[in-house]
Coordinates of C-alpha atoms in Angstrom, one line a residue:
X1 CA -23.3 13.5 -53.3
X2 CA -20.6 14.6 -51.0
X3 CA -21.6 16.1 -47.8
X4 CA -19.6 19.0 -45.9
X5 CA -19.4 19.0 -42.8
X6 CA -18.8 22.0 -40.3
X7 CA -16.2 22.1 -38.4
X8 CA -16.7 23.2 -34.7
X9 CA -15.4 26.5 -34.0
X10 CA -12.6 25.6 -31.5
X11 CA -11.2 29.2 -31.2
X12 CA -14.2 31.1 -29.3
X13 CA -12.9 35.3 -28.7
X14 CA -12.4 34.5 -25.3
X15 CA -10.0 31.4 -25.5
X16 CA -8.5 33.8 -28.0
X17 CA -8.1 36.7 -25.3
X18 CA -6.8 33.9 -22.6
X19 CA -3.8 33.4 -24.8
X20 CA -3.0 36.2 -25.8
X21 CA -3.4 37.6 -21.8
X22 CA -1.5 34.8 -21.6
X23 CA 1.7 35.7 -23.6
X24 CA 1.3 39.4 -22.9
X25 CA 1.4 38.6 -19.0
X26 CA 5.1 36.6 -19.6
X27 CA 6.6 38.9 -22.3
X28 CA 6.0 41.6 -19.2
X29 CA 7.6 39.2 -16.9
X30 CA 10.3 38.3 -18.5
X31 CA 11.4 41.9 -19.4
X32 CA 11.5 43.3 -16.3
X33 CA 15.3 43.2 -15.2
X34 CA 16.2 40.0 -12.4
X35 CA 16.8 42.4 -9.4
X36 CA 13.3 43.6 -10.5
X37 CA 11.3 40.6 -10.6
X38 CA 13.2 39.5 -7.0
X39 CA 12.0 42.8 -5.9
X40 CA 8.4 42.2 -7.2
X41 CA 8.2 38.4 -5.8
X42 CA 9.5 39.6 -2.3
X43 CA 6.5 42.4 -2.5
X44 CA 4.0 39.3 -3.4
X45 CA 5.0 36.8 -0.4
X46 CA 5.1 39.8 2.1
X47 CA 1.7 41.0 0.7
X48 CA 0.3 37.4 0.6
X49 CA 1.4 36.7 4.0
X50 CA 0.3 40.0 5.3
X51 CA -3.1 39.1 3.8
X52 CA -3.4 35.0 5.0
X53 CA -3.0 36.2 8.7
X54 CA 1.1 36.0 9.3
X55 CA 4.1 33.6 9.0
X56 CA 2.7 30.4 9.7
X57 CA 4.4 29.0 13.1
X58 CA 7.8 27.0 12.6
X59 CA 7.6 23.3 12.5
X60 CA 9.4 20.7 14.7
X61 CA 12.4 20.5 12.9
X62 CA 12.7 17.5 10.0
X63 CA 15.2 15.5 12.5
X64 CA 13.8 15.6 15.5
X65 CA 12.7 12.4 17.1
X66 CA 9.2 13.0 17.8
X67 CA 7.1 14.9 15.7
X68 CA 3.9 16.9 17.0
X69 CA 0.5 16.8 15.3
X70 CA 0.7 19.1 12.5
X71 CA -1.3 22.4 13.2
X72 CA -3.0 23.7 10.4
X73 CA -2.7 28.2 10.2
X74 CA -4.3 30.4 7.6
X75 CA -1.7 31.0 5.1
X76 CA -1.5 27.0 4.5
X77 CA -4.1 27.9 1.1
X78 CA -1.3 30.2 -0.1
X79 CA 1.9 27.4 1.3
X80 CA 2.8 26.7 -2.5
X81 CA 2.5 30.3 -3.8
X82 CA 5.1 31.6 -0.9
X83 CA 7.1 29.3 -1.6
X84 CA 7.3 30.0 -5.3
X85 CA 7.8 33.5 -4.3
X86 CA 10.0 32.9 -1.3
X87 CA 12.5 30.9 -4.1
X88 CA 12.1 33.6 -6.7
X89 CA 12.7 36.5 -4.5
X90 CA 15.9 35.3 -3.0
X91 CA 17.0 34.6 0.7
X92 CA 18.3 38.4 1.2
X93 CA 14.9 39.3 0.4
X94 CA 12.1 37.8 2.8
X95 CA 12.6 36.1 6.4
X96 CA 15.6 32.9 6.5
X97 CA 14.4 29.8 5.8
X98 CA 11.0 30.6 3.9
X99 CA 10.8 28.2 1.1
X100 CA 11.6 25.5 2.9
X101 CA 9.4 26.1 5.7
X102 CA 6.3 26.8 3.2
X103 CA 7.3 23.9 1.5
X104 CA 7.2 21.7 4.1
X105 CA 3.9 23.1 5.1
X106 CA 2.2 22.5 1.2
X107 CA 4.0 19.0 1.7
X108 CA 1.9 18.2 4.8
X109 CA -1.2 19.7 3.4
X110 CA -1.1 17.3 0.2
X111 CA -0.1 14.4 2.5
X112 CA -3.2 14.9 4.6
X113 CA -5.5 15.7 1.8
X114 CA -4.3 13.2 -0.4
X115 CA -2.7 15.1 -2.8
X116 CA -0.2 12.1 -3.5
X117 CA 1.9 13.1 -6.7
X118 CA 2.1 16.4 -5.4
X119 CA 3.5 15.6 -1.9
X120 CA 6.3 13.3 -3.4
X121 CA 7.2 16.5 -5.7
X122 CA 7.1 18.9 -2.6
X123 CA 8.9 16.7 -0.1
X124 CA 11.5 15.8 -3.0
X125 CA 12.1 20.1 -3.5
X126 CA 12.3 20.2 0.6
X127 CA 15.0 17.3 0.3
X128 CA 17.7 19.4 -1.9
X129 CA 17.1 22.2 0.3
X130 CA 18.4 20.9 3.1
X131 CA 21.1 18.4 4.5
X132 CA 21.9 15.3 6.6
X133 CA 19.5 14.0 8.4
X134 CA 16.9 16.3 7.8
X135 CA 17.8 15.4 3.6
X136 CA 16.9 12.0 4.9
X137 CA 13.5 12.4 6.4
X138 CA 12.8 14.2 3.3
X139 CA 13.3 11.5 0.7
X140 CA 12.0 8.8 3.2
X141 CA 8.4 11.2 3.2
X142 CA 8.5 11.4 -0.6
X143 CA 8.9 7.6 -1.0
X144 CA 6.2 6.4 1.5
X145 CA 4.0 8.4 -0.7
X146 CA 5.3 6.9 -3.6
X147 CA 4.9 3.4 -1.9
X148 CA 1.2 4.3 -1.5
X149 CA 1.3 5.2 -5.0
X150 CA 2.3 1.3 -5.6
X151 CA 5.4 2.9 -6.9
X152 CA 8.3 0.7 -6.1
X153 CA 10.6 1.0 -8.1
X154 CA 10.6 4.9 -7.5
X155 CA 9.8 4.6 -3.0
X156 CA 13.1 1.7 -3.2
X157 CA 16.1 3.8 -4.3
X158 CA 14.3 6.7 -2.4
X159 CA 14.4 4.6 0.9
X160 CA 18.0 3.7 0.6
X161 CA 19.3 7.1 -0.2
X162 CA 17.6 7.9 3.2
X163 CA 19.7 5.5 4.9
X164 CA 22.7 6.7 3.4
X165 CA 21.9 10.0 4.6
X166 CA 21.2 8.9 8.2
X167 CA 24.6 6.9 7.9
X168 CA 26.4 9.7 6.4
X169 CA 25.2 11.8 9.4
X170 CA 25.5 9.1 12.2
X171 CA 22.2 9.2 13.3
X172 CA 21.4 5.3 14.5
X173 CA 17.8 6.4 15.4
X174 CA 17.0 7.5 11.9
X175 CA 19.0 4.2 10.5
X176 CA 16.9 1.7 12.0
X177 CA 13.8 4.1 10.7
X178 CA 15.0 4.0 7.3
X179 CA 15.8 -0.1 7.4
X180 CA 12.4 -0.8 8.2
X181 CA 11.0 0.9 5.1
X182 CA 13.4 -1.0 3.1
X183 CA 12.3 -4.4 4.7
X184 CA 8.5 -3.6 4.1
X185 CA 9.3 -3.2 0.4
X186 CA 11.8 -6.2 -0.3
X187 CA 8.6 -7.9 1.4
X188 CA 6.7 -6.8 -0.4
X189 CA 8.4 -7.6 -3.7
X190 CA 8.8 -11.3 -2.3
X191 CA 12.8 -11.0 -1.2
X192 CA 11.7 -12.7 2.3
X193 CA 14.2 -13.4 3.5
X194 CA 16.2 -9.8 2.8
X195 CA 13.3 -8.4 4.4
X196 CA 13.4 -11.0 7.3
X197 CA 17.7 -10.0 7.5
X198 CA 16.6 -6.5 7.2
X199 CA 13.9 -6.6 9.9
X200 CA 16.4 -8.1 12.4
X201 CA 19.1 -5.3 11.9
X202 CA 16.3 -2.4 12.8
X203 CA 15.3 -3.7 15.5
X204 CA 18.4 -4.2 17.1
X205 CA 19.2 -0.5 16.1
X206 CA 15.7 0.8 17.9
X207 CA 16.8 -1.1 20.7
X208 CA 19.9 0.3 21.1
X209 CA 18.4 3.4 20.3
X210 CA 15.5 3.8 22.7
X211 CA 13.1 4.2 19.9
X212 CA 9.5 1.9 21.3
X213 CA 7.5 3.3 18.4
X214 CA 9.4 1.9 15.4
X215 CA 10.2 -1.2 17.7
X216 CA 6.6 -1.7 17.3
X217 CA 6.4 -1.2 13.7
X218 CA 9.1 -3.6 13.2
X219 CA 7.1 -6.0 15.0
X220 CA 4.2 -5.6 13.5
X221 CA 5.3 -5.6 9.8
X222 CA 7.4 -9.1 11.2
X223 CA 4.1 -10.4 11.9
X224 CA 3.1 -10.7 8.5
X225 CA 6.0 -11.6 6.9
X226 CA 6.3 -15.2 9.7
X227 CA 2.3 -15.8 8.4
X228 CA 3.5 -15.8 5.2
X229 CA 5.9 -18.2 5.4
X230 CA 3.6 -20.1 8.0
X231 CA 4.7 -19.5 11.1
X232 CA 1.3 -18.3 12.7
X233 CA 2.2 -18.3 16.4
X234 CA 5.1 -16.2 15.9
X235 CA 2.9 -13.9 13.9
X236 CA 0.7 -13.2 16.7
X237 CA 3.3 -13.0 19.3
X238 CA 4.9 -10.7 17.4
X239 CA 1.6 -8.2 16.6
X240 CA 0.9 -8.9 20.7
X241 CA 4.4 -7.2 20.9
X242 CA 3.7 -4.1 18.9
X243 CA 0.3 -3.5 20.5
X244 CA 1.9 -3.3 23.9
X245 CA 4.5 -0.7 22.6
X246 CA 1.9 1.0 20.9
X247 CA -0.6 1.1 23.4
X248 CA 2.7 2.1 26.2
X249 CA 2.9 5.3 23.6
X250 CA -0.8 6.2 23.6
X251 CA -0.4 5.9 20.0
X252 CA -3.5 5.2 18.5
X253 CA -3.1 5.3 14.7
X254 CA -0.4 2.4 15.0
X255 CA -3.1 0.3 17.6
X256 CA -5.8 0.6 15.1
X257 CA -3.5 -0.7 12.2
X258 CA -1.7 -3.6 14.4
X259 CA -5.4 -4.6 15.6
X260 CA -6.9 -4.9 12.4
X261 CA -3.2 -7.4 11.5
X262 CA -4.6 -9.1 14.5
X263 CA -7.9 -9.6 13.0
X264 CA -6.8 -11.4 10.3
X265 CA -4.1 -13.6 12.1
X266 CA -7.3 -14.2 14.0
X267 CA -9.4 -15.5 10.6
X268 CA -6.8 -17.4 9.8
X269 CA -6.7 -19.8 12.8
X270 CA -10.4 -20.5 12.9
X271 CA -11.3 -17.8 15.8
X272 CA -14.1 -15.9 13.8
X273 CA -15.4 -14.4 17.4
X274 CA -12.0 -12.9 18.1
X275 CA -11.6 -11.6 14.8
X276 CA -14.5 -9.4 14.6
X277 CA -14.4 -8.5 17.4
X278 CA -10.5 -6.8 16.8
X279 CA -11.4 -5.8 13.0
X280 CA -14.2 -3.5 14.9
X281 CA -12.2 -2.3 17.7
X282 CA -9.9 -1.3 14.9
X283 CA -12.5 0.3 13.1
X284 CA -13.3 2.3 15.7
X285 CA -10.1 4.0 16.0
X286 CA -8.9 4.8 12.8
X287 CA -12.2 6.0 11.7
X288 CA -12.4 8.6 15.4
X289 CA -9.0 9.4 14.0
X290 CA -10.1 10.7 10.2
X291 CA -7.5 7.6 9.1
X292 CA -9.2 7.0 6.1
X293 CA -6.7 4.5 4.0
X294 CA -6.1 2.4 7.0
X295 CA -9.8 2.8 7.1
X296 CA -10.0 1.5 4.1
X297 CA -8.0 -1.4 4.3
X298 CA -9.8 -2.4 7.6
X299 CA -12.9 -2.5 5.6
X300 CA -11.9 -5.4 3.4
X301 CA -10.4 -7.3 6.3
X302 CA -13.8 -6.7 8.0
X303 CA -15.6 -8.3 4.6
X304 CA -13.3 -11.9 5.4
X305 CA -14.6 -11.8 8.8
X306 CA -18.4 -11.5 7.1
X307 CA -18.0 -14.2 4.3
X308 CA -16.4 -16.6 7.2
X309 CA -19.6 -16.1 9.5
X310 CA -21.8 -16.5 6.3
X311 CA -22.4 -13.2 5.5
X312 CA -22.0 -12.3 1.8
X313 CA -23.9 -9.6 1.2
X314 CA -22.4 -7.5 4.1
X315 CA -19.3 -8.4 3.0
X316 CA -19.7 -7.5 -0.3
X317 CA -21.0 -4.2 0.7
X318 CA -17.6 -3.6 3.1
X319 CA -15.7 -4.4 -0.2
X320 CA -17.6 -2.0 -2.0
X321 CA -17.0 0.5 0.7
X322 CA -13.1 -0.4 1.0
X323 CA -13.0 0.2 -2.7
X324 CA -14.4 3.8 -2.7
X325 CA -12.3 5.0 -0.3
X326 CA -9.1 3.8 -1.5
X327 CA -10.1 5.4 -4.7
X328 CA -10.8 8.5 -2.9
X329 CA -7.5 8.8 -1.0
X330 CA -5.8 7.7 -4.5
X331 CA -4.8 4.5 -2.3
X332 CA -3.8 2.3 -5.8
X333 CA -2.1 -0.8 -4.3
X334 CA -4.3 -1.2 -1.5
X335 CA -7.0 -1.7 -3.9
X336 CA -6.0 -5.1 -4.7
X337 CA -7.3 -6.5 -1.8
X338 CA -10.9 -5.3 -1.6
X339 CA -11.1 -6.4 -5.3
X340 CA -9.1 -9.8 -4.5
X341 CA -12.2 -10.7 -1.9
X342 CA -14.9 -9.6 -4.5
X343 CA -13.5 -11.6 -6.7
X344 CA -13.6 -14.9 -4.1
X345 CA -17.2 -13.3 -2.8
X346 CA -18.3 -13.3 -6.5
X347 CA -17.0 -17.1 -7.4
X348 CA -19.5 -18.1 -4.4
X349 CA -22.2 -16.9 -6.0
X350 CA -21.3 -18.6 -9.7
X351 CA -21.0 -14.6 -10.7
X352 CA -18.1 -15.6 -12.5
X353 CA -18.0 -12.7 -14.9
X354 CA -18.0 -9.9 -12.6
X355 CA -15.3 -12.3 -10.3
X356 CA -12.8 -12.3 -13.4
X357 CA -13.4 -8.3 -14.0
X358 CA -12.5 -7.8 -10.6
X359 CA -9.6 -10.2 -10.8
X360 CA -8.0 -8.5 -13.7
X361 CA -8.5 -5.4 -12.0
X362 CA -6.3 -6.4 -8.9
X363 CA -4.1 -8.0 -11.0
X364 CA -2.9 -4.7 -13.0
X365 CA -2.7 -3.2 -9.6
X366 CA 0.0 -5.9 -8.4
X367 CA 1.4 -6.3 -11.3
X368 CA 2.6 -2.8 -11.4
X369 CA 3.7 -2.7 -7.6
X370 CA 5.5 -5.3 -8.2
X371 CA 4.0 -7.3 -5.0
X372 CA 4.6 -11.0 -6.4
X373 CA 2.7 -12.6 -3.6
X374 CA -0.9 -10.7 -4.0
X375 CA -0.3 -11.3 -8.0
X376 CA 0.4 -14.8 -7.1
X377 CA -2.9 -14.8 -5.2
X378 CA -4.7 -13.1 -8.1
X379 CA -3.4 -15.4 -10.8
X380 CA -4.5 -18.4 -8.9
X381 CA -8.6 -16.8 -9.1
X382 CA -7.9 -16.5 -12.8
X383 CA -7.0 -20.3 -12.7
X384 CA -10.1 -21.1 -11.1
X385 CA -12.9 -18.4 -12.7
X386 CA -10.9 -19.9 -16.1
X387 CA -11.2 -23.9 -14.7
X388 CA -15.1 -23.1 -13.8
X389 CA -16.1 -21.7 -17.5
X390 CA -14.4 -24.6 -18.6
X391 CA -11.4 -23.1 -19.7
X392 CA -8.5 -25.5 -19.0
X393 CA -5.8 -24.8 -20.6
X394 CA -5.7 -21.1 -20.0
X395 CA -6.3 -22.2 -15.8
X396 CA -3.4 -24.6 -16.3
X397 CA -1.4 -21.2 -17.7
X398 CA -2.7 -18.8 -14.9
X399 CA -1.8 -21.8 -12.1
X400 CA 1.6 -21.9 -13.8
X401 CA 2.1 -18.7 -13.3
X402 CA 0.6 -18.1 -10.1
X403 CA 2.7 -20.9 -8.7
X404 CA 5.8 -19.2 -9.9
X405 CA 5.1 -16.1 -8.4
X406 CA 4.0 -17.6 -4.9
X407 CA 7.4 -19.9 -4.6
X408 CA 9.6 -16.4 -5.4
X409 CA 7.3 -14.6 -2.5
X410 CA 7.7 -17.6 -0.1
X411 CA 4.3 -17.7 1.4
X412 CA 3.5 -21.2 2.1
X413 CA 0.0 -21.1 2.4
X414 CA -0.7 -19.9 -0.9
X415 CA 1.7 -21.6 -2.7
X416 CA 0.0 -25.0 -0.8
X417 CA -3.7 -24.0 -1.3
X418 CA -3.1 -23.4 -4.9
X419 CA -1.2 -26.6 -6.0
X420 CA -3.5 -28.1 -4.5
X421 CA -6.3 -26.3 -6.6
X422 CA -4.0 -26.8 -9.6
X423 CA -3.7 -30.5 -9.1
X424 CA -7.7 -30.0 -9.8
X425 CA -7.4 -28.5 -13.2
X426 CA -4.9 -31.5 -14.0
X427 CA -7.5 -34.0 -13.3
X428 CA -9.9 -32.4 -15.0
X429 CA -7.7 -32.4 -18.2
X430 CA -6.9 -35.7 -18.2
X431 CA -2.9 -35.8 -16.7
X432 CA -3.3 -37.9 -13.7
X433 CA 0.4 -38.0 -13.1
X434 CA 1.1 -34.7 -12.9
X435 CA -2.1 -34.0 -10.5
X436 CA -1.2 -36.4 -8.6
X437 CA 2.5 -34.6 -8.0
X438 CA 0.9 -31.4 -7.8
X439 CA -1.7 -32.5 -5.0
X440 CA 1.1 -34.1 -3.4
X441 CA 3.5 -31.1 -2.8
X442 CA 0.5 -29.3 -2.1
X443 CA -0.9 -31.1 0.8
X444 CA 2.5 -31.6 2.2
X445 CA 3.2 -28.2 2.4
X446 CA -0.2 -27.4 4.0
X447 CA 0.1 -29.9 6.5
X448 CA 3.8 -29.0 7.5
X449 CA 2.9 -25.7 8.0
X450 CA -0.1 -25.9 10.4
X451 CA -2.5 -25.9 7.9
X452 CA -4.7 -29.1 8.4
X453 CA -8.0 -27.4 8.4
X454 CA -7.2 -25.9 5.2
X455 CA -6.3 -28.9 3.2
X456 CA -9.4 -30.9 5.0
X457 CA -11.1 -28.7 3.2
X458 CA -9.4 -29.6 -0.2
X459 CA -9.5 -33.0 -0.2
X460 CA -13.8 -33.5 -1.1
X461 CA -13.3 -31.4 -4.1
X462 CA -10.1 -33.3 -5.1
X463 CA -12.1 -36.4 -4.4
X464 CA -14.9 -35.4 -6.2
X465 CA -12.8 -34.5 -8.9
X466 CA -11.2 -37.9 -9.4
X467 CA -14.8 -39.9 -8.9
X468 CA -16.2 -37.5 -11.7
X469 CA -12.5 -38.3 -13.9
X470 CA -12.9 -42.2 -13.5
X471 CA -9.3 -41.6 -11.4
X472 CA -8.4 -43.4 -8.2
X473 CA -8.8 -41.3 -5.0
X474 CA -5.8 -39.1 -4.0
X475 CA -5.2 -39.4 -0.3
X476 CA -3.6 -36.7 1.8
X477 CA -0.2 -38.4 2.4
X478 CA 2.7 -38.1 0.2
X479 CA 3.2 -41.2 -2.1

């Protein structure tokens, strides 16, 4: 017996009215003459304006140096609409200047709501209507929100045609600007020591220029790049030099990021006290100042500080909360780290399904910024979630890889911490030789690189390993 089955009716009268409406409404549009439409988009922006309470006050100009707290006005709603009408109306026909300064005002408006594929869209249409320097800015706006975006390979080529625009115009102050973005992302994508080159050059430029601000960002971004590649007391010398530029400026945003840095440089050389101490100053600020993806971020540096002092359920919860904001603000990259500490949080507990959902999670988000270091990180909790369900060979693949990315990143500690952990894995599967390599070049590293406390913490499981493998002890020395 066959059975018929009705279709649903997907054509209801009044998605049938829409479309027509619809096509009626652009078959009118298009046949008015072009002077006409002009005429009838100039009679739109003046009546919307009219309406929204006025022109919206001019901006500080894309180039200048400092640049005042944007003030929100009335017609901001109607920004992308006047602009639309502004462009389709013609210069001739409403005040100079009008697209670009409603489109600059829609591009704040989406960067302070969020609105992140929009904003790189807008500050891209700002950038080709205007020249030089202020072309620059432009681009360099639309690829930080594309950096956000964990968009790399689109933020990169966006950066460097800024700097070429600053060179072009022969503006040092915006140069050195624009070489510090570049730095952050060749970090980022594990060139160190571009970055490190890069890093160097801006500052010398904000020197020369006068500019204490990005001198301080400089610093602080070259405070994670030296604790990567283990130079910790350099690191915090160079964060203790941005918070006194910072805090010189009265700029607040930039302490509340550069403290929470602090924070972690803090965890990472055994002074818990310190570091909760600076993750909740830090807290404090961004959160008085509505900064909700530093927020964010601070929230899963808090979580380390919580699992250090013994606290996993509070910092499970801070993860939770870092996740759901990053989320909100559309924060994609940054998610990676809240999830990498669930995922460390969850092996803890033996929770070792929900720790290899989470890690697969944060490794698609690395993946596809491109950030080798945190995918190096990532790969090396596969190894271990894999090594704990008993899953050898595929933790001896994920260590492979892990260690591969970690040695084109540079960072030290990592790269130390897991061989060691992979020299674990080898025991376990029976290939003495090569854990005993492995462990080797390991420890070495962690010891060279002022990382004794670490590795002491290594050696029982290795030891253990070995006793439950029928191998001789490994000792901490190199052979």
């Amino acid at each position: 017996m066959n059975v018929v089955t009705a279709r649903p009716r997907v054509n209801s009268a009044e998605s049938v009215y829409l479309f027509r409406h619809a096509l009626l409404r652009d078959a009118a549009y298009q046949l008015q003459l072009p002077g006409d439409r002009a005429r009838l988009h100039a009679l739109a922006f003046a009546a919307i304006e009219e309406l929204a309470g006025g022109r919206a006050p001019a901006m500080a100009p894309l180039d200048a140096h400092e640049q005042p707290r944007f003030q929100p006005h009335s017609t901001d709603a109607f920004a992308m609409e006047l602009a639309e009408h502004a462009a389709a109306a013609g210069p001739s026909a409403v005040p100079l200047d009008s697209e670009r300064h409603y489109l600059c005002r829609a591009a704040r408006i989406a960067e302070k709501t969020h609105a992140n594929e929009a904003c790189e869209v807008l500050w891209l249409k700002v950038a080709a209507l205007v020249d030089g320097v202020a072309r620059g800015v432009a681009l360099s706006r639309a690829a930080i929100v594309a950096h956000h975006l964990g968009q790399t390979s689109r933020a990169e080529p966006l950066f460097r045609r800024a700097l070429d625009e600053h060179r072009r115009a022969g503006s040092r102050w915006f140069e050195g600007m624009a070489l510090t973005d570049i730095a952050n992302v060749l970090e980022e994508t594990g060139d160190l020591a571009g970055a490190e080159r890069i890093y160097d050059e801006a500052l010398a430029i904000h020197r020369e220029t006068g500019n204490r601000r990005n001198e301080g960002i400089a610093w602080s971004n070259l405070s994670s790049l030296y604790a990567h590649t283990g130079r910790s007391a350099a690191a915090e010398e160079a964060l203790a030099k941005a918070l006194v530029l910072f805090r010189e400026r009265g700029d607040r945003r930039l302490e509340g990021s550069a403290l929470n840095k602090l924070s972690v440089r803090y965890l990472a050389t055994g002074k818990a006290d310190q570091a909760e101490r600076a993750s909740e100053e830090s807290l404090a600020i961004l959160r008085d100042l509505g900064e909700r993806r530093l927020e964010g971020i601070a929230l899963a540096n808090l979580s380390q500080v919580h699992r250090e002092k013994g606290m996993a359920q509070e910092a499970e919860r801070a993860n939770l909360e870092s996740l759901r904001i990053l989320r909100e603000v559309g924060a994609r990259p940054a998610q990676g780290g809240p999830l990498d500490n669930l995922v460390v949080l969850y092996l803890d507990a033996g929770r070792l399904r929900e720790a290899e959902e989470a890690c697969r999670a944060s490794l698609a988000i690395h993946a596809e910024a491109g950030n080798r270091r945190s995918e190096g990180i990532a790969l090396g909790n596969l190894g271990e979630i894999q090594r704990q369900n008993g899953r050898l060979d595929e933790a001896q693949e994920s260590y492979r890889r892990c260690i591969s990315r970690l040695r084109q990143a540079g960072d030290v500690k990592f790269l130390g911490e897991n061989l060691c952990d992979f020299a674990l894995v080898l025991v376990e599967s029976g290939r003495e030789a090569d854990a005993r390599k492995t462990w080797h070049e390991g420890a070495s590293l962690l010891r060279d690189h002022g990382e004794s406390a670490l590795l002491q913490q290594k050696i029982p499981h290795m030891h253990s390993a070995c006793r439950n493998a029928g191998t001789a002890l490994f000792d901490e020395a190199a052979p």
